[in-house]
Every structure is written in structure tokens, then in C-alpha cells.
mmCIF file of C-alpha atoms in Angstrom:
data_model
loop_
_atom_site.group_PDB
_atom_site.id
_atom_site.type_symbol
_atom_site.label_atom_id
_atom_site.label_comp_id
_atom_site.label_asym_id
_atom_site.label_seq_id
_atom_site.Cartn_x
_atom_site.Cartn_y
_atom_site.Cartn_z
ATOM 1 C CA UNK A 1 -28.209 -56.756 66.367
ATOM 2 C CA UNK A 2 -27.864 -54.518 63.321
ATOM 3 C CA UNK A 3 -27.244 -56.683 60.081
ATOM 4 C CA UNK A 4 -24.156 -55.209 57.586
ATOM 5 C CA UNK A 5 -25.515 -52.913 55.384
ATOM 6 C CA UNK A 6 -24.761 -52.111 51.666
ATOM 7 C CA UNK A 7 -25.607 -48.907 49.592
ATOM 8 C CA UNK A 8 -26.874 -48.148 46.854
ATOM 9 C CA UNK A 9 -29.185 -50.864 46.521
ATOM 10 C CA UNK A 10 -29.665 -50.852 42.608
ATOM 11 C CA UNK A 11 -27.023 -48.950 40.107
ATOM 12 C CA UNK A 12 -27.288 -48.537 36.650
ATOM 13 C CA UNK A 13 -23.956 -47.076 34.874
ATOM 14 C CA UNK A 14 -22.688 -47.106 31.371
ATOM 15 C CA UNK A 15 -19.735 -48.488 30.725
ATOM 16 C CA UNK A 16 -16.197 -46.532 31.455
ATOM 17 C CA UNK A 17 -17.688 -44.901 33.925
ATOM 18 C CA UNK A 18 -17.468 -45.110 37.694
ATOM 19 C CA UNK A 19 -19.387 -46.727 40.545
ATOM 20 C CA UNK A 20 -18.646 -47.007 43.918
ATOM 21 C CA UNK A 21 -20.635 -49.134 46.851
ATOM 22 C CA UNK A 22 -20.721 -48.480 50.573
ATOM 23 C CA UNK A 23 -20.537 -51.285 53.271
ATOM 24 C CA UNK A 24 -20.910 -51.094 57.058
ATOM 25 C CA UNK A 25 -20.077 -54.473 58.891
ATOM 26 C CA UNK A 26 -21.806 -55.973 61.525
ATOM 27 C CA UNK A 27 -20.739 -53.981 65.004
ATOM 28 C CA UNK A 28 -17.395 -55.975 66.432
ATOM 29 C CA UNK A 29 -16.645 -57.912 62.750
ATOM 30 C CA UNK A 30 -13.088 -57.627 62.207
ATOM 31 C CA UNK A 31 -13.227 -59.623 58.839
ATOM 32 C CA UNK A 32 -15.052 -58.159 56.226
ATOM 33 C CA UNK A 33 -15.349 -59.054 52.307
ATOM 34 C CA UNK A 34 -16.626 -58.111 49.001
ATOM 35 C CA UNK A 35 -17.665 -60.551 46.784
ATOM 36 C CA UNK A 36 -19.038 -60.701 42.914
ATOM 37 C CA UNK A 37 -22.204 -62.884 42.486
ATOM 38 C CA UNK A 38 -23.193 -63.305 38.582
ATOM 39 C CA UNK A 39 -26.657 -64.734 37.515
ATOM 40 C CA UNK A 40 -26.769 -68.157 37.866
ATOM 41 C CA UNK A 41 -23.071 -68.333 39.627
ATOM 42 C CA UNK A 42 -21.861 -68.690 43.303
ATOM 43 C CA UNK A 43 -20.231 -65.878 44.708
ATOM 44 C CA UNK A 44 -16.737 -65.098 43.557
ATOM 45 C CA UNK A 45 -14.124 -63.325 46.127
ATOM 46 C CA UNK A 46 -13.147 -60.121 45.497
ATOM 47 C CA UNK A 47 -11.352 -59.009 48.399
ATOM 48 C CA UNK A 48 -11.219 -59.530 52.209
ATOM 49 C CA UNK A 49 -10.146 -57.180 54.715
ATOM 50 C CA UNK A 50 -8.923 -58.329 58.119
ATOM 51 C CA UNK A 51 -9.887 -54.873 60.898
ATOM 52 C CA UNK A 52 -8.166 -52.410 58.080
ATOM 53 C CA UNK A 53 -5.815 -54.865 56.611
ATOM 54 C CA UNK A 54 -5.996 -56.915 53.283
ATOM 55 C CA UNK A 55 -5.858 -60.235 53.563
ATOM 56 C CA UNK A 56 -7.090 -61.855 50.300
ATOM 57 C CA UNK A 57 -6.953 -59.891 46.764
ATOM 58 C CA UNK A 58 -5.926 -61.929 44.686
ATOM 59 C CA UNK A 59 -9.359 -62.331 42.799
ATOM 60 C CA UNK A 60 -9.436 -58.714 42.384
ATOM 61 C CA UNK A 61 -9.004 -56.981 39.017
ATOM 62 C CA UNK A 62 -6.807 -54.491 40.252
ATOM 63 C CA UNK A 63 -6.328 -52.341 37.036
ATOM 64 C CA UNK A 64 -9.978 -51.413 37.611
ATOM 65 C CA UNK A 65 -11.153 -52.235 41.150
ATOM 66 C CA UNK A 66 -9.906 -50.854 43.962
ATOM 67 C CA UNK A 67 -11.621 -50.968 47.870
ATOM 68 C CA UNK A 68 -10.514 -49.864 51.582
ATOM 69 C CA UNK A 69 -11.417 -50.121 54.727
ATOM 70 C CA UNK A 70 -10.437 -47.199 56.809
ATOM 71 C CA UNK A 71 -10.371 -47.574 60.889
ATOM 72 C CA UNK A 72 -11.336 -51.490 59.766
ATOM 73 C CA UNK A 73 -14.899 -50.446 60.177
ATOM 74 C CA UNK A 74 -17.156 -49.120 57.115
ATOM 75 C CA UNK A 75 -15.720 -50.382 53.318
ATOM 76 C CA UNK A 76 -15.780 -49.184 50.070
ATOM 77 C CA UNK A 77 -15.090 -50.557 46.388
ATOM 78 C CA UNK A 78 -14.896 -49.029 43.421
ATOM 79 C CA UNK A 79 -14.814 -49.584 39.644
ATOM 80 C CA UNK A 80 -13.272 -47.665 37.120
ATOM 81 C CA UNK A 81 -13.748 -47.594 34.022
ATOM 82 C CA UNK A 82 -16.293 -50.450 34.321
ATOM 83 C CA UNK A 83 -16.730 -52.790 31.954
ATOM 84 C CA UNK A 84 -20.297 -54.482 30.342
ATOM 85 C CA UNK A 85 -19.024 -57.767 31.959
ATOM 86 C CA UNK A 86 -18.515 -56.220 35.467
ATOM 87 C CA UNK A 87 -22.746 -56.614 35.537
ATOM 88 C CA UNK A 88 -23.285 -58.748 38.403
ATOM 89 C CA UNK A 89 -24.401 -58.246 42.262
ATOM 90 C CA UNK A 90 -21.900 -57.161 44.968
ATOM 91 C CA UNK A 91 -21.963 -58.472 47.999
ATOM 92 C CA UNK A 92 -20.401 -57.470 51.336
ATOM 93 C CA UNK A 93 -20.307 -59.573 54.153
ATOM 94 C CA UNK A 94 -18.498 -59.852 57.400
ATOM 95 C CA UNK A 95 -17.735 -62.149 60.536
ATOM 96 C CA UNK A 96 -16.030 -61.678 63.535
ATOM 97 C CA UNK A 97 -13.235 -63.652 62.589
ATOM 98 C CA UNK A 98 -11.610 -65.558 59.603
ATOM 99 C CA UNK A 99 -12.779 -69.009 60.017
ATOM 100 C CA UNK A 100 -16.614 -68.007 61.792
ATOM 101 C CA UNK A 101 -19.944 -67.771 59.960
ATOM 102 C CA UNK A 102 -20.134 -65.245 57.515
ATOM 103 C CA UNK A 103 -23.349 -62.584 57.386
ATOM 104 C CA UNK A 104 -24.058 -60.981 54.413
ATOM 105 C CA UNK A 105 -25.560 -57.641 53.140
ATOM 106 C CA UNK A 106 -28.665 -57.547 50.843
ATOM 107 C CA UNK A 107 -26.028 -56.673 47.885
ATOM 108 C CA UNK A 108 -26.102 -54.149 45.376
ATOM 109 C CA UNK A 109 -27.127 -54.789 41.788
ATOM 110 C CA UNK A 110 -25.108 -53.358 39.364
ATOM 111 C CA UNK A 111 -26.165 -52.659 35.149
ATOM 112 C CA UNK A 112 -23.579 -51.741 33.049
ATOM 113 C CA UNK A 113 -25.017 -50.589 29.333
ATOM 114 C CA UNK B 1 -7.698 -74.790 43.877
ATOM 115 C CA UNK B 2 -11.031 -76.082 45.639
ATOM 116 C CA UNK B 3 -13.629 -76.744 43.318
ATOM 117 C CA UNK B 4 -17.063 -76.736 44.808
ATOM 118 C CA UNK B 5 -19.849 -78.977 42.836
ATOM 119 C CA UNK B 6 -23.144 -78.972 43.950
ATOM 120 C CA UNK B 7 -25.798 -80.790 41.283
ATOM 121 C CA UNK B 8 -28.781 -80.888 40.402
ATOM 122 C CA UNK B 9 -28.646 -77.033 39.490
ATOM 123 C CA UNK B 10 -32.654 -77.160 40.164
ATOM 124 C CA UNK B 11 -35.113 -79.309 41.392
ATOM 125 C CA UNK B 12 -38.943 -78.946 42.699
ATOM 126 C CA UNK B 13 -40.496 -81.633 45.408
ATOM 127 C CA UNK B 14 -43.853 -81.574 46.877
ATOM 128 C CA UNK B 15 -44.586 -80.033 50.035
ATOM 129 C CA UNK B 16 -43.858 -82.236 53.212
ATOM 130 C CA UNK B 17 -41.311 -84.065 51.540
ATOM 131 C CA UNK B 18 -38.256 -84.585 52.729
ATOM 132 C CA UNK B 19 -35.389 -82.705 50.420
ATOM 133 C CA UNK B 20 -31.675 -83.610 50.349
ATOM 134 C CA UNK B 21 -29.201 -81.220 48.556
ATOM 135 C CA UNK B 22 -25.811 -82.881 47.433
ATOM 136 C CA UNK B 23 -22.312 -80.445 47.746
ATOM 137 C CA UNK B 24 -19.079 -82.350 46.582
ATOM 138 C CA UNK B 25 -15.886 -80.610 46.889
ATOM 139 C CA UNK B 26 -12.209 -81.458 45.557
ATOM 140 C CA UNK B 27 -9.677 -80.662 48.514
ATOM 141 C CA UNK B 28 -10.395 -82.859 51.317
ATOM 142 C CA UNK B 29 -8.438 -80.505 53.721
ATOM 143 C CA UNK B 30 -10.920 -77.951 54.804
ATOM 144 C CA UNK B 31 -11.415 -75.957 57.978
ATOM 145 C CA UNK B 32 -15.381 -75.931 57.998
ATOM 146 C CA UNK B 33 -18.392 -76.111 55.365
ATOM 147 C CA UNK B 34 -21.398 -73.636 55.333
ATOM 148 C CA UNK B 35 -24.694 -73.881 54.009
ATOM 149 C CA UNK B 36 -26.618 -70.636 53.086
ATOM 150 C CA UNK B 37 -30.023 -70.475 51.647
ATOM 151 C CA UNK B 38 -30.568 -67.102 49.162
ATOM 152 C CA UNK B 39 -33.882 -65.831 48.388
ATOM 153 C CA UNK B 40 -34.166 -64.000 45.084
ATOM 154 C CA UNK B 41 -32.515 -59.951 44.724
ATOM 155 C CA UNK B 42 -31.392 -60.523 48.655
ATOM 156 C CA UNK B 43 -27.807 -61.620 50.153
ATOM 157 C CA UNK B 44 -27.157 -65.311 51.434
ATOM 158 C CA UNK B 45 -28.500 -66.193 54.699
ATOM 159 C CA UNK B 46 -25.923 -68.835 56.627
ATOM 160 C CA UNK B 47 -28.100 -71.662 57.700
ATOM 161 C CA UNK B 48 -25.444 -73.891 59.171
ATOM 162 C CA UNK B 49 -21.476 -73.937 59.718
ATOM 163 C CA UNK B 50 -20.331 -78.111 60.292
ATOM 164 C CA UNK B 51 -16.115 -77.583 61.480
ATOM 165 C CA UNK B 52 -13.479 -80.207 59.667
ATOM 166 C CA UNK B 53 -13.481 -81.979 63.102
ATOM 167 C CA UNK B 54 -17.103 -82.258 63.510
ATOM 168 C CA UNK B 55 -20.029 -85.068 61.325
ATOM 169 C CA UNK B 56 -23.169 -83.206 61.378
ATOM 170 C CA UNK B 57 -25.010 -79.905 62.615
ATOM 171 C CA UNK B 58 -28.379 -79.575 63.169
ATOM 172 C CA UNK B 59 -30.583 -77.109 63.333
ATOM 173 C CA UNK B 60 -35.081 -77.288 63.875
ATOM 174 C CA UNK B 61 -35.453 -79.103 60.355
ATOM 175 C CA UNK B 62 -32.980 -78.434 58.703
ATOM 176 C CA UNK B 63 -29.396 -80.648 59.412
ATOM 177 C CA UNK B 64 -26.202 -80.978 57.453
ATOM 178 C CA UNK B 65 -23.771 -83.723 57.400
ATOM 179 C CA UNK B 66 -20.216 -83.532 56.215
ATOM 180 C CA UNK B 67 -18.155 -86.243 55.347
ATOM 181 C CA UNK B 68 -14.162 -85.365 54.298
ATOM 182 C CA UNK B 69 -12.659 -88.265 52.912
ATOM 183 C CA UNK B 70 -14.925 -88.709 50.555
ATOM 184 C CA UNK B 71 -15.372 -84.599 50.115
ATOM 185 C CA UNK B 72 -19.411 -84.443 50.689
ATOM 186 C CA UNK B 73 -21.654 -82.560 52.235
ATOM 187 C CA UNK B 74 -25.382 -83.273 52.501
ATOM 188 C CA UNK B 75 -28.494 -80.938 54.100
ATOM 189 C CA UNK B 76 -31.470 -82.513 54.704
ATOM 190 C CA UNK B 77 -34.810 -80.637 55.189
ATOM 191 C CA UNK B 78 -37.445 -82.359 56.433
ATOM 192 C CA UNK B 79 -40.746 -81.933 55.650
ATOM 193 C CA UNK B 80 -40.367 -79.464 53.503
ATOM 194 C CA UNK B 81 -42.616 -76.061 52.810
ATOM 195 C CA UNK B 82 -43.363 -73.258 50.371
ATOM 196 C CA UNK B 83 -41.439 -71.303 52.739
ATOM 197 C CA UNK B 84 -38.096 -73.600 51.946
ATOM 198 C CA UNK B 85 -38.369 -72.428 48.248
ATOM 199 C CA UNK B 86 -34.989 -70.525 47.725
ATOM 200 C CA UNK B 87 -31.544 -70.716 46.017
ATOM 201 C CA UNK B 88 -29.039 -73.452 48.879
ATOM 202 C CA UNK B 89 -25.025 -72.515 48.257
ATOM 203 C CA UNK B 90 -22.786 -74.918 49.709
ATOM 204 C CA UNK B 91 -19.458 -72.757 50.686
ATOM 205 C CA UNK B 92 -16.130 -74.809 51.619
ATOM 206 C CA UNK B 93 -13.336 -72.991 53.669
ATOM 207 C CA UNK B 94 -9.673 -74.285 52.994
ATOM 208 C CA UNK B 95 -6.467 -73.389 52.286
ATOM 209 C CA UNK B 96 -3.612 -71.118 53.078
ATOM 210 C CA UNK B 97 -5.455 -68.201 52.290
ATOM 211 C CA UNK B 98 -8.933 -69.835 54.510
ATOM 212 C CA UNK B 99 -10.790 -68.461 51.111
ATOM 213 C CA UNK B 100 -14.327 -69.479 50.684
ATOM 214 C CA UNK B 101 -15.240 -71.279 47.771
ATOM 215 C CA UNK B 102 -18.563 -71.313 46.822
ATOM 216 C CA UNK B 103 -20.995 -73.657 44.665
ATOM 217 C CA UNK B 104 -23.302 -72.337 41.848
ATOM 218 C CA UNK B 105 -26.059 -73.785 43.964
ATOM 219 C CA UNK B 106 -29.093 -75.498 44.110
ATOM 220 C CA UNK B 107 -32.741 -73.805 42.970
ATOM 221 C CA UNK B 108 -35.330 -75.638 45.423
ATOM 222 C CA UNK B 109 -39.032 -74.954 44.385
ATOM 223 C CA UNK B 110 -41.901 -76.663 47.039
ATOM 224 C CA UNK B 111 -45.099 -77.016 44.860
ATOM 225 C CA UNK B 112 -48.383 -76.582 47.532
#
């Protein structure tokens, strides 16, 4: 079985500009999630999709991030303008329903100088 | 809000000893507890899920107890290895919203 998978795997932006990561969920996952991991911190939710539906955003800084999931299969999220604080790893991760064991992507590591 | 406490913040034991990670959490209502186990510059690896209804899980050396009322989770891993050396989050699901809270987690280093 295919694990999610996340792209880019590094990113290094200065800040006000844009970035945008990829995810693609485990085949069959109908919840999927982004999350915000800082050094040293546990992951921080940033949104979670149920098939193409939100279900949780309430963590999400919505004057700057935005994310979709179209057909409730592949994801995207995006920052703009980022900010230097907005540094951190982004994780995706998905199970096949709310309350079931999550499995997450290898994250992408995002700079912003 | 769940708040999800999970101390010390790093610790190092010598191999073949047994290691027991403490997770503490504030809302005694939950729907399940996970344990994940992160290696460093990769994404969490889920080790073992307990349910609200259910005491324990186990699974080869590793198990995970989970007691509500007094909001506390432990994981034991016994005999431990080089290999065990990794970053443990303890993640608590609960509330209207099912989020997942997470802990900052615990650093485990097994010295050879």
C-alpha cells in the first residue's frame, strides 16, 4: 500500500511571497489534514478535510492560508504572502475515517528569509 | 481546550532497558489516544491507537496503557535499542470537533 505523499520536499521562500505544497492521501482515505509542526513543538492543526469537505479550520490563518481538496482526493495549501514565522514543517496526513489511525507524509520543510 | 503534557522533554537510557514515556492530558472525555514515534526530517509514524473504552494495546515490545480518570497515558518499551532512538508524540482525540491534540513530545536517545 502506497503511503500519502507530499511535494516539494524542502522550500526555501522569502517572505511575502508564495508557496504552495501538494498532498496525495493514502488510496480510499476520506479524511485528510494539514498540519504545522515547529522545531521543538507537536503538530498544530491546520485544516482537515472530510472526502472534499472541510471539517476543521479553525486553526487556520485564513487571511494568508488557504487549501482544497478537489474530488476529496489529492490536497493543496497555500501561503500568501508568507510570513518569517510561517517557518516550520507541513505535514499532511490522512485516515480512512475521523476517529481511525492517522498516516502521515514525510512533510515538507519550509524557510522563510 | 485539551491540553496535552508529555514530560521529560528528553531523556537517554541504556540499551536493554526498559523505557516508559509519561502523556497527561486535561479533558478526560476522549474518543482514543495515539502514540507515534518521529524520526528526525521525516513525518510521525503511528505506533499504537488505545479507544476511550479500551486499558491497554500492545504491540511486539512496545505497549501503551491509558487510564481516563486520571487523564494518563503510559508506553512502555521493553528492552530497549539504538533502533528505539526517536522523537514519541502522544496525540489525544476529543471533542466536538474529534481534533487531535498533540504533545511537544518526548526525545528518547539509547546509548550502545
Amino acid at each position: 500500500e502506497a503511503g500519502v505523499a507530499q511535494s516539494p520536499r524542502y522550500k526555501i521562500i522569502e517572505k511575502r511571497q508564495s508557496v504552495a505544497f501538494w498532498c496525495n492521501p493514502i488510496s480510499g482515505h476520506a479524511t485528510l489534514y494539514w498540519y504545522q509542526q515547529i522545531l521543538g513543538q507537536g503538530p498544530k492543526l491546520l485544516i482537515q478535510f472530510q472526502n472534499n469537505g472541510v471539517v476543521d479550520d479553525s486553526q487556520l490563518p485564513k487571511d494568508r492560508f488557504s487549501a482544497e481538496r478537489l474530488k476529496g482526493v489529492d490536497s493543496t495549501l497555500k501561503i500568501q504572502p508568507a510570513k518569517l514565522e510561517d517557518s516550520a514543517v507541513y505535514l499532511c496526513a490522512s485516515s480512512r475515517g475521523v476517529q481511525e489511525k492517522l498516516f502521515f507524509g514525510s512533510g515538507t520543510q519550509l524557510s522563510v528569509l | 481546550k485539551q491540553e496535552v503534557t508529555q514530560i521529560p522533554a528528553a531523556l537517554s537510557v541504556p540499551e536493554g532497558e526498559n523505557l516508559v514515556l509519561n502523556c497527561s492530558f486535561t479533558d478526560s472525555a476522549i474518543y482514543n489516544l495515539q502514540w507515534f514515534r518521529q524520526d528526525p526530517g521525516k513525518g510521525l509514524t503511528s505506533l499504537l491507537l488505545i479507544q476511550s473504552s479500551q486499558r491497554e494495546q500492545t504491540s511486539g515490545r512496545l505497549n501503551a496503557s491509558l487510564d481516563k480518570s486520571s487523564g494518563r497515558s503510559t508506553l512502555y518499551i521493553a528492552a530497549s535499542q539504538p533502533g528505539d532512538s526517536a522523537t514519541y508524540l502522544c496525540a489525544v482525540r476529543s471533542g466536538g470537533n474529534n481534533r487531535l491534540a498533540f504533545g511537544k513530545g518526548n526525545q528518547v536517545v539509547v546509548i550502545p
